[in-house]
Short mmCIF file of C-alpha atoms and ligand atoms in Angstrom, two decimals:
data_model
loop_
_atom_site.label_atom_id
_atom_site.label_comp_id
_atom_site.label_asym_id
_atom_site.label_seq_id
_atom_site.Cartn_x
_atom_site.Cartn_y
_atom_site.Cartn_z
CA MET A 61 0.00 0.00 0.00
CA ASP A 62 1.14 3.52 -0.75
CA SER A 63 2.42 5.02 2.52
CA ASN A 64 0.33 8.12 2.13
CA LEU A 65 -2.82 6.09 1.72
CA PHE A 66 -1.82 3.97 4.70
CA GLN A 67 -1.45 7.03 6.88
CA CYS A 68 -4.82 8.38 5.71
CA GLU A 69 -6.50 5.09 6.51
CA THR A 70 -4.91 4.97 9.96
CA LYS A 71 -5.95 8.56 10.65
CA ARG A 72 -9.48 7.64 9.68
CA GLN A 73 -9.43 4.84 12.31
CA TRP A 74 -8.29 7.34 14.92
CA ALA A 75 -11.06 9.78 13.99
CA ASP A 76 -14.10 7.58 13.44
CA LYS A 77 -13.53 5.47 16.60
CA GLU A 78 -15.08 2.36 15.11
CA LEU A 79 -12.15 0.28 16.40
CA PHE A 80 -12.59 1.61 19.90
CA GLU A 81 -16.29 0.74 19.82
CA GLN A 82 -15.34 -2.72 18.61
CA ALA A 83 -12.84 -3.13 21.46
CA LYS A 84 -15.45 -1.89 23.92
CA SER A 85 -18.00 -4.47 22.83
CA HIS A 86 -15.43 -7.27 23.03
CA ALA A 87 -14.50 -6.05 26.51
CA TYR A 88 -18.13 -5.91 27.61
CA ARG A 89 -18.71 -9.43 26.35
CA TYR A 90 -15.73 -10.59 28.38
CA ILE A 91 -17.03 -8.87 31.51
CA ASP A 92 -20.51 -10.36 31.03
CA ARG A 93 -19.28 -13.92 30.82
CA LEU A 94 -16.61 -13.58 33.48
CA SER A 95 -18.80 -15.01 36.24
CA ASP A 96 -20.28 -17.97 34.39
CA ALA A 97 -17.60 -19.04 31.94
CA ASN A 98 -14.73 -21.35 32.84
CA VAL A 99 -12.12 -19.76 35.05
CA TYR A 100 -9.47 -21.46 32.98
CA PRO A 101 -9.75 -21.63 29.18
CA SER A 102 -10.70 -24.98 27.69
CA ALA A 103 -8.14 -27.13 25.89
CA GLU A 104 -9.88 -26.22 22.61
CA ALA A 105 -9.59 -22.50 23.34
CA ILE A 106 -5.87 -22.90 24.06
CA ASP A 107 -5.43 -25.06 21.01
CA ALA A 108 -7.04 -22.36 18.88
CA LEU A 109 -4.13 -20.04 19.77
CA ARG A 110 -2.25 -21.79 16.97
CA ILE A 111 -3.86 -19.27 14.67
CA PHE A 112 -1.28 -16.76 15.91
CA ASP A 113 1.58 -18.88 14.61
CA GLU A 114 2.14 -17.25 11.27
CA PRO A 115 4.98 -15.39 9.62
CA MET A 116 5.10 -11.65 10.16
CA PRO A 117 2.67 -10.26 7.56
CA ASP A 118 4.28 -8.76 4.46
CA SER A 119 1.92 -5.83 4.26
CA PRO A 120 -0.55 -3.87 6.41
CA GLY A 121 -3.65 -5.75 7.47
CA ASP A 122 -7.21 -4.90 8.26
CA ALA A 123 -7.43 -3.27 11.70
CA VAL A 124 -10.97 -4.56 12.33
CA ALA A 125 -9.81 -8.11 11.63
CA VAL A 126 -6.78 -7.68 13.88
CA LEU A 127 -8.97 -6.63 16.76
CA ASP A 128 -11.55 -9.32 16.08
CA LEU A 129 -8.91 -11.99 16.35
CA LEU A 130 -7.98 -10.68 19.79
CA GLY A 131 -11.61 -10.25 20.82
CA THR A 132 -12.56 -13.80 19.89
CA VAL A 133 -9.67 -16.27 19.91
CA GLY A 134 -7.62 -14.17 22.34
CA SER A 135 -10.48 -13.48 24.69
CA ASP A 136 -11.55 -17.15 24.79
CA ALA A 137 -8.06 -18.11 25.96
CA ALA A 138 -7.85 -15.47 28.68
CA VAL A 139 -7.66 -16.71 32.27
CA ALA A 140 -10.41 -15.23 34.43
CA GLN A 141 -8.04 -13.77 37.01
CA SER A 142 -10.28 -10.76 37.51
CA GLY A 143 -13.26 -12.92 38.47
CA GLY A 144 -14.14 -14.35 41.87
CA LYS A 145 -12.98 -17.94 41.46
CA TYR A 146 -9.34 -17.53 40.59
CA PHE A 147 -7.12 -18.42 43.55
CA GLY A 148 -3.83 -19.12 41.78
CA PHE A 149 -0.48 -17.64 42.82
CA VAL A 150 -1.26 -14.28 44.50
CA CYS A 151 -3.00 -12.42 41.74
CA GLY A 152 -5.69 -9.91 42.58
CA SER A 153 -8.51 -8.63 40.43
CA LEU A 154 -9.05 -5.05 39.32
CA TYR A 155 -11.68 -2.51 40.27
CA PRO A 156 -14.00 -1.13 37.57
CA VAL A 157 -12.89 2.43 38.28
CA ALA A 158 -9.26 1.39 37.87
CA LEU A 159 -9.95 -0.39 34.60
CA ALA A 160 -11.86 2.61 33.29
CA GLY A 161 -9.13 4.96 34.47
CA LYS A 162 -6.57 2.79 32.75
CA TRP A 163 -8.53 2.89 29.50
CA LEU A 164 -8.44 6.63 29.71
CA SER A 165 -4.75 6.77 30.51
CA ASP A 166 -4.01 4.27 27.73
CA THR A 167 -5.62 6.74 25.39
CA TRP A 168 -3.40 9.50 26.75
CA ASP A 169 -0.35 7.20 26.34
CA GLN A 170 1.71 9.18 28.80
CA ASN A 171 5.41 8.70 29.39
CA SER A 172 6.11 9.22 33.08
CA ALA A 173 9.90 9.59 32.86
CA LEU A 174 9.88 13.33 33.46
CA TYR A 175 7.54 16.00 34.70
CA VAL A 176 7.76 17.80 31.37
CA LEU A 177 6.68 14.61 29.64
CA SER A 178 3.54 14.26 31.74
CA PRO A 179 2.58 16.64 34.53
CA ILE A 180 -0.54 14.57 35.28
CA ALA A 181 1.40 11.32 35.70
CA ALA A 182 3.94 13.12 37.91
CA LYS A 183 1.25 14.74 40.04
CA LEU A 184 -0.49 11.42 40.61
CA GLU A 185 2.81 9.70 41.49
CA GLU A 186 3.32 12.36 44.11
CA VAL A 187 -0.19 11.89 45.51
CA CYS A 188 0.02 8.07 45.50
CA GLU A 189 3.40 8.24 47.23
CA LYS A 190 2.00 10.42 50.00
CA TRP A 191 -1.16 8.35 50.45
CA ILE A 192 0.61 4.97 50.48
CA VAL A 193 3.28 6.12 52.95
CA ASP A 194 0.51 7.46 55.16
CA VAL A 195 -1.90 4.53 54.97
CA LEU A 196 0.88 1.99 55.64
CA GLY A 197 2.24 4.06 58.54
CA LEU A 198 5.74 4.49 57.06
CA PRO A 199 8.06 7.34 58.06
CA GLU A 200 7.17 10.73 56.69
CA GLY A 201 9.32 11.67 53.71
CA THR A 202 9.61 8.08 52.47
CA ALA A 203 9.95 8.11 48.68
CA ALA A 204 8.17 5.75 46.29
CA GLY A 205 9.12 4.56 42.83
CA PHE A 206 6.42 3.05 40.64
CA VAL A 207 7.69 -0.01 38.79
CA SER A 208 6.26 -3.07 37.07
CA GLY A 209 6.04 -5.33 40.11
CA SER A 210 7.70 -6.49 43.30
CA SER A 211 10.52 -8.28 41.50
CA VAL A 212 11.73 -4.96 40.14
CA ALA A 213 10.86 -3.12 43.35
CA ILE A 214 13.06 -5.56 45.29
CA ILE A 215 15.93 -5.11 42.83
CA CYS A 216 15.67 -1.34 43.23
CA ALA A 217 15.55 -1.47 47.01
CA LEU A 218 18.49 -3.85 47.26
CA VAL A 219 20.51 -1.70 44.86
CA VAL A 220 19.89 1.28 47.13
CA ALA A 221 20.82 -0.80 50.19
CA ARG A 222 24.03 -2.02 48.52
CA ASN A 223 25.04 1.45 47.35
CA GLU A 224 24.34 3.10 50.68
CA ILE A 225 26.16 0.46 52.74
CA LEU A 226 29.18 0.81 50.48
CA LEU A 227 28.97 4.61 50.46
CA ARG A 228 29.20 4.55 54.24
CA ASN A 229 32.41 2.60 53.72
CA GLY A 230 33.69 5.33 51.43
CA TRP A 231 33.07 3.22 48.33
CA ASP A 232 31.17 4.76 45.41
CA VAL A 233 29.65 1.87 43.45
CA HIS A 234 28.53 4.14 40.64
CA ALA A 235 32.11 5.02 39.84
CA ARG A 236 34.05 1.97 40.97
CA GLY A 237 31.71 -0.95 40.54
CA LEU A 238 31.82 -3.90 42.88
CA PHE A 239 35.29 -5.33 42.19
CA GLY A 240 37.37 -4.87 45.29
CA ALA A 241 34.50 -3.36 47.29
CA PRO A 242 34.15 -4.16 50.99
CA PRO A 243 31.95 -7.26 51.41
CA ILE A 244 28.29 -6.91 52.31
CA ARG A 245 26.59 -9.54 54.41
CA VAL A 246 23.09 -10.57 53.38
CA VAL A 247 20.77 -12.22 55.88
CA VAL A 248 17.48 -13.82 54.81
CA GLY A 249 14.99 -16.35 56.11
CA THR A 250 15.16 -19.77 54.49
CA GLN A 251 11.74 -19.08 52.97
CA ALA A 252 12.55 -15.77 51.32
CA HIS A 253 10.74 -15.33 48.01
CA SER A 254 12.54 -16.47 44.85
CA SER A 255 12.55 -12.89 43.55
CA VAL A 256 14.83 -11.94 46.46
CA TYR A 257 17.46 -14.43 45.25
CA LYS A 258 17.01 -13.23 41.72
CA ALA A 259 17.60 -9.65 42.84
CA LEU A 260 20.69 -10.66 44.82
CA SER A 261 22.12 -12.44 41.81
CA PHE A 262 21.31 -9.51 39.51
CA ILE A 263 23.04 -6.93 41.64
CA GLY A 264 26.25 -8.79 42.30
CA LEU A 265 25.59 -9.78 45.91
CA GLY A 266 25.22 -13.43 44.97
CA LYS A 267 22.46 -15.77 45.99
CA ASP A 268 24.67 -18.54 47.36
CA ARG A 269 26.61 -16.46 49.84
CA VAL A 270 23.65 -15.36 51.97
CA GLU A 271 23.37 -16.21 55.65
CA PHE A 272 20.16 -18.10 56.33
CA VAL A 273 17.94 -17.72 59.35
CA PRO A 274 15.95 -20.90 60.08
CA VAL A 275 12.16 -20.59 60.15
CA ASP A 276 9.32 -21.96 62.25
CA ASP A 277 6.49 -24.21 61.09
CA GLN A 278 4.75 -21.27 59.35
CA GLY A 279 7.87 -20.11 57.52
CA ARG A 280 8.61 -17.21 59.88
CA MET A 281 12.20 -16.36 60.68
CA LEU A 282 13.16 -17.53 64.16
CA PHE A 283 14.28 -14.39 65.92
CA GLU A 284 16.46 -16.27 68.34
CA LYS A 285 18.40 -17.74 65.42
CA LEU A 286 19.24 -14.36 63.95
CA PRO A 287 23.04 -14.08 63.66
CA ASP A 288 24.82 -11.06 65.08
CA LEU A 289 24.36 -8.25 62.61
CA ASP A 290 26.58 -5.31 61.81
CA ALA A 291 26.50 -2.09 59.81
CA ASN A 292 27.60 -3.92 56.65
CA THR A 293 24.62 -6.24 56.76
CA LEU A 294 21.51 -6.23 54.63
CA LEU A 295 18.63 -7.96 56.43
CA ILE A 296 15.68 -8.97 54.24
CA ILE A 297 12.44 -9.52 56.10
CA GLN A 298 9.23 -10.96 54.71
CA ALA A 299 5.76 -9.56 55.33
CA GLY A 300 3.61 -12.33 53.88
CA ASN A 301 5.04 -15.77 53.11
CA VAL A 302 4.03 -16.67 49.60
CA ASN A 303 2.76 -20.08 50.73
CA SER A 304 1.44 -19.66 54.26
CA GLY A 305 0.84 -15.90 54.31
CA ALA A 306 2.82 -15.73 57.59
CA PHE A 307 4.75 -12.65 58.64
CA ASP A 308 8.27 -12.65 60.06
CA PRO A 309 8.56 -11.22 63.60
CA ILE A 310 9.17 -7.81 62.07
CA ASP A 311 9.33 -5.69 65.20
CA ALA A 312 11.94 -7.76 67.01
CA LEU A 313 14.02 -8.26 63.85
CA CYS A 314 13.97 -4.53 63.12
CA ASP A 315 15.01 -3.63 66.65
CA ALA A 316 18.00 -5.94 66.50
CA ALA A 317 19.00 -4.80 63.01
CA ARG A 318 18.67 -1.14 63.90
CA LYS A 319 20.84 -1.54 66.94
CA ALA A 320 23.52 -3.04 64.73
CA GLY A 321 23.10 -0.35 62.08
CA ALA A 322 22.14 -2.90 59.41
CA TRP A 323 19.99 -2.01 56.39
CA ILE A 324 16.50 -3.49 56.68
CA HIS A 325 14.42 -4.32 53.63
CA ILE A 326 10.88 -5.68 53.90
CA ASP A 327 9.44 -7.73 51.04
CA GLY A 328 5.73 -7.11 51.50
CA ALA A 329 4.52 -7.83 47.98
CA PHE A 330 1.02 -8.69 49.13
CA GLY A 331 1.37 -8.57 52.93
CA LEU A 332 2.43 -4.97 53.42
CA TRP A 333 -1.21 -3.95 52.87
CA ALA A 334 -2.06 -5.66 56.16
CA ALA A 335 -0.91 -2.39 57.71
CA ALA A 336 -3.94 -0.66 56.17
CA SER A 337 -6.47 -2.41 58.41
CA GLU A 338 -6.81 -2.21 62.16
CA ASN A 339 -7.60 -5.93 62.21
CA THR A 340 -4.38 -7.04 60.54
CA ARG A 341 -1.99 -4.22 61.42
CA HIS A 342 -0.50 -6.26 64.27
CA LEU A 343 1.04 -8.57 61.64
CA THR A 344 3.15 -5.70 60.34
CA ARG A 345 4.08 -4.19 63.70
CA GLY A 346 7.46 -2.50 63.43
CA ILE A 347 7.52 -2.01 59.63
CA GLU A 348 8.18 1.69 60.08
CA LYS A 349 11.61 0.81 61.48
CA ALA A 350 12.86 -0.52 58.13
CA ASP A 351 14.90 1.37 55.53
CA SER A 352 13.11 0.11 52.43
CA TRP A 353 10.01 -1.80 51.43
CA SER A 354 8.59 -3.39 48.30
CA ALA A 355 4.92 -4.00 47.58
CA ASP A 356 2.56 -4.78 44.76
CA ALA A 357 -0.56 -2.81 44.05
CA HIS A 358 -1.62 -5.45 41.54
CA LYS A 359 -2.03 -8.11 44.23
CA THR A 360 -3.88 -7.27 47.45
CA LEU A 361 -4.85 -3.75 46.42
CA ASN A 362 -6.59 -5.09 43.28
CA ALA A 363 -5.07 -2.44 41.03
CA PRO A 364 -4.52 -3.56 37.43
CA TYR A 365 -1.26 -5.20 36.36
CA ASP A 366 1.53 -3.93 36.27
CA CYS A 367 2.02 -2.01 39.45
CA GLY A 368 4.84 -2.52 41.92
CA ILE A 369 6.09 0.01 44.43
CA VAL A 370 9.56 0.48 45.89
CA LEU A 371 9.67 2.60 49.01
CA VAL A 372 12.83 4.03 50.57
CA LYS A 373 12.92 6.00 53.81
CA ASP A 374 15.85 8.14 52.68
CA ALA A 375 14.48 9.72 49.51
CA ASP A 376 17.93 11.01 48.52
CA ALA A 377 19.33 7.50 48.75
CA LEU A 378 16.74 6.28 46.25
CA THR A 379 17.36 9.08 43.76
CA ARG A 380 21.14 8.77 44.21
CA SER A 381 20.91 5.17 43.05
CA MET A 382 18.43 5.69 40.22
CA GLN A 383 19.92 8.86 38.80
CA ALA A 384 20.89 9.26 35.18
CA THR A 385 22.07 12.25 33.25
CA ALA A 386 22.13 13.12 29.59
CA SER A 387 22.30 16.42 27.79
CA TYR A 388 18.69 16.16 26.65
CA VAL A 389 17.17 15.13 29.98
CA GLN A 390 15.20 18.02 31.37
CA TYR A 391 14.73 17.75 35.12
CA SER A 392 12.30 20.07 36.81
CA GLU A 393 11.44 21.49 40.20
CA ASN A 394 8.64 18.95 40.25
CA ARG A 395 8.60 15.19 40.46
CA ASP A 396 10.60 13.51 37.73
CA GLY A 397 9.61 9.85 37.81
CA MET A 398 12.83 8.49 36.33
CA LEU A 399 14.75 9.62 39.41
CA TYR A 400 12.87 7.00 41.40
CA THR A 401 13.00 4.00 39.05
CA PRO A 402 15.48 2.21 36.81
CA GLU A 403 13.47 2.95 33.67
CA MET A 404 13.46 6.10 31.67
CA SER A 405 10.34 5.75 29.52
CA ARG A 406 7.63 4.14 31.56
CA ARG A 407 3.86 3.86 31.34
CA ALA A 408 1.92 6.05 33.72
CA ARG A 409 0.73 3.40 36.15
CA SER A 410 0.20 6.11 38.76
CA ILE A 411 -3.06 6.97 36.99
CA GLU A 412 -4.95 3.75 37.66
CA LEU A 413 -3.21 3.36 41.02
CA TRP A 414 -4.52 6.76 42.03
CA ALA A 415 -8.01 5.85 40.76
CA THR A 416 -7.96 2.70 42.93
CA LEU A 417 -6.80 4.52 46.06
CA LYS A 418 -9.11 7.48 45.53
CA TYR A 419 -12.07 5.16 45.02
CA LEU A 420 -11.34 2.96 48.06
CA GLY A 421 -10.30 5.59 50.53
CA ARG A 422 -8.91 4.48 53.89
CA SER A 423 -11.97 2.57 54.98
CA GLY A 424 -12.50 0.94 51.59
CA LEU A 425 -8.92 -0.29 51.61
CA ALA A 426 -9.27 -1.58 55.16
CA SER A 427 -12.51 -3.40 54.25
CA LEU A 428 -10.87 -4.94 51.21
CA VAL A 429 -8.05 -6.35 53.34
CA ASP A 430 -10.55 -7.53 55.97
CA GLN A 431 -12.75 -9.12 53.33
CA LEU A 432 -9.89 -11.09 51.80
CA CYS A 433 -8.86 -12.36 55.24
CA GLU A 434 -12.41 -13.23 56.30
CA HIS A 435 -13.01 -15.05 53.04
CA ALA A 436 -9.78 -17.00 53.48
CA LYS A 437 -10.78 -18.04 57.01
CA TYR A 438 -14.26 -19.01 55.83
CA PHE A 439 -12.80 -21.01 52.91
CA ALA A 440 -10.43 -22.83 55.27
CA SER A 441 -13.13 -23.64 57.82
CA ARG A 442 -15.48 -25.03 55.14
CA LEU A 443 -12.71 -27.18 53.69
CA SER A 444 -11.72 -28.41 57.09
CA ARG A 445 -15.33 -29.38 57.80
CA LYS A 446 -15.27 -31.41 54.58
CA GLY A 447 -12.25 -33.39 55.79
CA PHE A 448 -9.44 -31.47 54.10
CA ILE A 449 -6.31 -30.72 56.09
CA ILE A 450 -5.48 -27.03 56.44
CA ALA A 451 -1.69 -27.08 56.67
CA ASN A 452 -1.07 -23.47 57.70
CA ASP A 453 -2.43 -20.98 60.23
CA VAL A 454 -4.67 -18.81 58.09
CA VAL A 455 -3.53 -15.39 59.30
CA PHE A 456 -3.97 -13.50 56.06
CA ASN A 457 -5.24 -14.52 52.61
CA GLN A 458 -3.29 -17.73 51.95
CA ILE A 459 -4.53 -21.28 52.56
CA LEU A 460 -2.57 -24.50 52.14
CA VAL A 461 -4.79 -27.52 51.65
CA GLN A 462 -3.89 -31.20 51.78
CA CYS A 463 -5.79 -34.46 51.46
CA GLU A 464 -5.22 -37.61 53.50
CA SER A 465 -2.29 -38.65 51.29
CA PRO A 466 0.18 -36.85 49.00
CA GLU A 467 -1.16 -38.83 46.02
CA LYS A 468 -4.70 -37.76 46.80
CA THR A 469 -3.60 -34.11 47.08
CA ARG A 470 -1.86 -34.28 43.70
CA GLU A 471 -4.83 -36.02 42.09
CA THR A 472 -7.32 -33.55 43.52
CA LEU A 473 -5.25 -30.58 42.35
CA ALA A 474 -4.97 -32.00 38.82
CA LYS A 475 -8.71 -32.63 38.69
CA LEU A 476 -9.64 -29.22 39.93
CA GLN A 477 -7.26 -27.53 37.50
CA ASN A 478 -8.89 -29.53 34.71
CA SER A 479 -12.40 -28.72 35.91
CA GLY A 480 -12.04 -25.12 34.80
CA LYS A 481 -14.54 -24.17 37.50
CA LEU A 482 -11.92 -22.55 39.69
CA TRP A 483 -8.17 -22.31 39.56
CA CYS A 484 -5.61 -22.93 42.31
CA GLY A 485 -1.93 -23.66 42.03
CA GLY A 486 0.07 -26.24 43.89
CA THR A 487 3.12 -26.02 46.07
CA VAL A 488 5.31 -28.13 48.31
CA TRP A 489 4.87 -27.45 51.99
CA LYS A 490 7.16 -29.20 54.45
CA ASP A 491 8.08 -31.74 51.78
CA LEU A 492 4.46 -32.60 51.00
CA PRO A 493 2.35 -31.44 48.08
CA ALA A 494 -0.33 -28.90 48.90
CA ILE A 495 -3.08 -27.08 47.07
CA ARG A 496 -2.40 -23.39 47.40
CA ILE A 497 -5.36 -21.03 47.63
CA SER A 498 -4.86 -17.29 47.57
CA VAL A 499 -7.96 -15.21 48.20
CA CYS A 500 -7.02 -12.01 46.49
CA SER A 501 -9.98 -10.77 44.47
CA TRP A 502 -12.53 -8.17 45.59
CA GLN A 503 -15.01 -10.12 43.43
CA THR A 504 -14.99 -13.33 45.50
CA THR A 505 -18.22 -13.91 47.44
CA TYR A 506 -19.24 -16.45 50.09
CA GLU A 507 -21.36 -18.16 47.38
CA ASP A 508 -18.27 -18.44 45.17
CA ILE A 509 -16.41 -20.07 48.04
CA ASP A 510 -19.27 -22.51 48.75
CA ASP A 511 -19.30 -23.48 45.05
CA CYS A 512 -15.54 -23.96 45.08
CA VAL A 513 -15.59 -26.08 48.23
CA GLN A 514 -18.20 -28.27 46.51
CA THR A 515 -15.95 -28.58 43.44
CA LEU A 516 -12.96 -29.48 45.62
CA VAL A 517 -14.98 -32.19 47.34
CA GLU A 518 -16.12 -33.58 43.98
CA CYS A 519 -12.54 -33.57 42.66
CA ARG A 520 -11.29 -35.39 45.72
CA ASP A 521 -14.08 -37.96 45.90
C1 LIG B 157 4.55 -11.92 44.13
C2 LIG B 157 5.67 -11.78 45.05
C3 LIG B 157 6.89 -11.25 44.63
C4 LIG B 157 7.14 -10.90 43.19
O1 LIG B 157 6.26 -9.90 42.75
P1 LIG B 157 5.94 -9.64 41.20
O2 LIG B 157 5.01 -8.48 41.25
O3 LIG B 157 5.28 -10.88 40.70
O4 LIG B 157 7.21 -9.34 40.51
C5 LIG B 157 7.88 -11.06 45.57
N1 LIG B 157 7.69 -11.39 46.86
C6 LIG B 157 6.53 -11.93 47.32
C7 LIG B 157 6.37 -12.27 48.77
C8 LIG B 157 5.47 -12.13 46.42
O5 LIG B 157 4.32 -12.63 46.85
#
């Protein structure tokens, strides 16, 4: 096609909005069947994805056909994570206001690297930072960077920790790198999340040279087994074990680490939000004593993917580590997002995050956290009444379920994953297989849970 004609045709699509209407009706159809369709796509729907295996087209296609392919074959193979019966991993749904806000911001297509690139994205980053620091009870002045998820948030926080510990030793990592630098000790619980090890390996601290703290039967670090710490130590604490949902004894660990002058990071991907409710705040007691935190808004908070948050008490320490300069970069007196994150160009996730927080307010956020916990407890008690073994103390939103034998657990999990009626993942807990249920969606109701318990019973029996 002649390039001029192609541009005219594309401009017409932008102006007449037919494509957007088409996308809207596909989206509405998805929303309407979310509650009654399979939670997991059928084997046929997944098989149909083969249609995407084709060579890159030689010439421009028909935009309506492109979108239709997504709206039919694509949509049929989507996993209903935003519904009420998805309990896999720790996923979280999304609120209507956040989805709608994201649609709007997608239309704006803002780049949040610099204030001059997007004053609205910068303003909302500033507001979200203030609100999150406040609602979690973190020290005033704590800075937040908005990244894709906790994996990146942890990398950022550990980079800051590494750089600051070395700076105190008179070693500038930016200039000199790590070769010949004074050693940094890293202390973690034996059940630290895999993303912590990934971060350690990324940033040159190594995942095999960490000092492990043994854990109790819920996966919590045993405080009395904490080694002596010093000012060259990075202690990584967990608020929310990815299997059991348990929280390390944060307050005691922080006190000991502070006394020694160690850097404290808290991985609170889904658990940090416990601080937002009076009923669960005790689990996070002492978090304000840490130096850095990482959390996901796309899990417990039910903000859309992708939304991770790195928080650092010393705002200058965060910007020192994330800084970049180039002749064309135009910093301002206002918030320049790229000073807080590794990326330069970055989507403006602050927009839908703000919409979520503004919609929920303090009490809405607290009720969300309470609801997830109450639903998890209800789920566990129903399962227990039906003869399932609940292998963890259900303190937050995670439930570990076992049958009378490991084989039966494995069989039941396979059957329920094949049923399509709900979705849970599996894990290994104390050397035995377990069905892992994470109640993380605002959509889940007591009726959903009753249905799911029934399905679990049928799969087992
Ligand atoms: C999910 C999770 C992570 C990783 O977060 P992503 O957003 O998936 O990158 C890290 N730590 C814990 C405890 C988690 O639950």
